[in-house]
Coordinates of C-alpha atoms in Angstrom, one line a residue:
M122 CA 95.1 140.8 65.6
A123 CA 98.7 140.4 66.5
L124 CA 102.0 141.3 67.7
S125 CA 103.1 144.4 67.5
G126 CA 101.9 148.0 65.5
T127 CA 101.6 151.2 66.5
I128 CA 99.2 154.0 68.1
N129 CA 99.1 157.7 66.4
G130 CA 98.5 160.5 68.7
T131 CA 98.8 164.1 68.6
T132 CA 99.8 166.7 70.8
A133 CA 99.3 170.0 72.1
N134 CA 101.1 171.4 69.7
D135 CA 100.1 170.9 66.1
K136 CA 104.5 169.8 65.0
I137 CA 105.0 167.5 67.7
T138 CA 103.4 163.7 67.1
A139 CA 103.5 161.1 69.6
K140 CA 103.0 157.5 68.6
I141 CA 102.9 154.3 70.3
T142 CA 105.2 151.3 68.8
W143 CA 104.0 148.1 71.1
S144 CA 104.4 144.4 70.8
A145 CA 104.2 141.4 73.0
V146 CA 105.6 138.0 73.0
Q147 CA 103.2 135.6 74.5
N148 CA 104.4 132.8 77.1
K149 CA 101.5 129.4 75.2
T150 CA 102.0 127.7 77.6
E151 CA 100.3 129.4 80.7
N152 CA 98.2 131.4 78.7
Y153 CA 100.1 135.8 78.7
S154 CA 101.3 137.9 77.1
D155 CA 104.5 140.0 78.3
I156 CA 103.5 143.9 76.8
T157 CA 105.9 146.2 75.8
A158 CA 105.2 149.5 74.7
T159 CA 107.7 152.5 74.3
L160 CA 105.7 155.9 73.2
T161 CA 108.1 158.3 71.6
Y162 CA 107.5 161.7 70.4
S163 CA 109.2 164.3 67.3
R164 CA 108.6 167.3 65.4
T165 CA 107.2 167.7 62.4
N166 CA 108.9 170.7 61.2
S167 CA 112.8 171.7 61.3
G168 CA 114.8 174.3 63.1
Y169 CA 113.4 174.5 66.8
T170 CA 113.8 171.9 69.6
T171 CA 111.2 171.3 72.5
G172 CA 113.4 170.0 75.7
G173 CA 112.9 169.8 79.0
K174 CA 111.9 168.1 82.2
W175 CA 108.1 165.7 80.9
S176 CA 106.3 164.6 83.4
G177 CA 103.6 161.0 82.9
S178 CA 102.7 157.8 82.5
L179 CA 102.3 155.1 79.4
S180 CA 99.0 152.4 80.3
V181 CA 98.8 149.3 79.9
G182 CA 95.7 147.6 80.4
S183 CA 94.9 147.8 84.3
T184 CA 99.0 148.9 85.1
G185 CA 101.8 151.3 83.8
E186 CA 104.1 153.5 84.1
E187 CA 105.1 157.0 85.3
I188 CA 107.8 159.5 84.7
T189 CA 107.7 163.4 86.0
G190 CA 110.7 165.2 85.5
K191 CA 112.5 163.3 82.6
Y192 CA 114.2 165.8 80.4
I193 CA 113.9 164.9 76.9
E194 CA 114.0 167.0 73.1
I195 CA 111.5 166.7 70.2
T196 CA 113.4 167.8 67.4
R197 CA 112.1 166.7 63.9
N198 CA 111.9 163.3 63.1
S199 CA 113.0 162.2 66.4
N200 CA 111.4 159.4 68.0
T201 CA 112.6 161.4 71.0
V202 CA 111.3 157.9 74.3
A203 CA 109.7 159.3 76.4
I204 CA 108.7 156.0 78.4
T205 CA 109.3 151.7 77.7
C206 CA 107.0 149.5 80.1
T207 CA 106.1 146.2 80.5
K208 CA 102.8 144.1 81.7
R209 CA 102.4 140.7 82.2
V210 CA 98.4 140.5 80.6
Y211 CA 96.6 137.4 81.0
H212 CA 94.4 135.9 78.5
A213 CA 91.2 134.5 78.5
A214 CA 90.4 131.3 79.3
D215 CA 90.0 130.4 75.4
G216 CA 92.4 131.7 74.5
T217 CA 91.5 136.2 72.9
L218 CA 92.7 139.1 74.6
S219 CA 92.0 142.7 74.1
V220 CA 93.8 145.4 75.8
K221 CA 93.8 149.2 75.7
I222 CA 97.5 151.0 75.5
S223 CA 97.1 154.3 76.6
A224 CA 100.3 157.2 77.1
T225 CA 99.5 161.1 77.8
G226 CA 102.2 162.9 78.7
K227 CA 103.6 166.8 78.4
I228 CA 106.6 168.9 79.0
A229 CA 105.7 172.8 81.3
G230 CA 106.6 175.8 80.4
T231 CA 106.7 174.5 76.6
T232 CA 103.5 173.8 74.5
L233 CA 103.2 170.5 74.9
T234 CA 101.7 170.7 77.1
S235 CA 98.9 167.3 76.8
T236 CA 99.2 164.3 74.9
T237 CA 96.5 162.4 73.8
I238 CA 97.1 158.5 72.5
G239 CA 95.2 155.3 73.5
A240 CA 94.4 152.8 71.6
T241 CA 92.4 149.0 72.5
V242 CA 94.4 146.6 70.4
T243 CA 93.7 142.9 70.1
L244 CA 96.8 140.3 70.5
D245 CA 97.4 136.7 68.6
T246 CA 94.4 134.0 70.5
I247 CA 96.1 131.5 72.0
P248 CA 95.2 128.0 71.5
R249 CA 93.5 126.7 74.4
A250 CA 91.6 123.1 72.6
S251 CA 91.7 120.9 71.3
S252 CA 89.6 118.3 69.7
I253 CA 88.0 114.9 70.3
T254 CA 86.7 112.4 67.5
S255 CA 84.8 109.2 67.3
A256 CA 85.9 107.4 64.3
G257 CA 82.6 105.6 63.8
A258 CA 79.7 104.3 66.7
V259 CA 80.9 103.7 70.0
M260 CA 79.0 101.3 72.0
L261 CA 79.8 100.2 76.1
G262 CA 81.6 97.9 75.5
N263 CA 83.0 97.8 72.7
A264 CA 86.4 99.0 71.6
C265 CA 86.4 102.4 69.7
D266 CA 89.2 104.3 67.8
V267 CA 90.1 108.2 69.2
R268 CA 91.2 110.6 67.3
W269 CA 92.6 113.7 69.4
T270 CA 94.1 116.7 66.9
P271 CA 96.0 119.5 69.1
N272 CA 96.0 123.0 68.3
S273 CA 99.4 124.0 69.7
S274 CA 102.7 121.9 69.2
I275 CA 102.7 122.8 73.0
F276 CA 99.9 120.4 74.0
R277 CA 100.7 117.4 73.9

């Protein structure tokens, strides 16, 4: 489980690498995470530049962003940003969330004809339940001690 990470991918050109870096900001009260993902490219060899109008998409869960015709240049270790998107994804009732982050992309007229990248990431669980215990036997009509232990400081 995590709130950030990197997903490495491949392209049709073995000298161009792709990666998605992502991070999540959780809203514990409303049980969701805002996930920001960025697709970048770099070349592994020097002395070459791949440039042109990039087209592709970046998805977080079932929604994403798409760009057509954005000019980019990819050089050695450049970490050239192709696309960034932020999406809100709601956690399950128990606070868990696994979400797929994936991307596609190409530059027409170059050797970057495809991008293969994606993975399912598991975010930190948002605490959703507290535990309640009683101290001793509970008898109808008698007073009893009840102890409440919240799983998060936001629970009151």
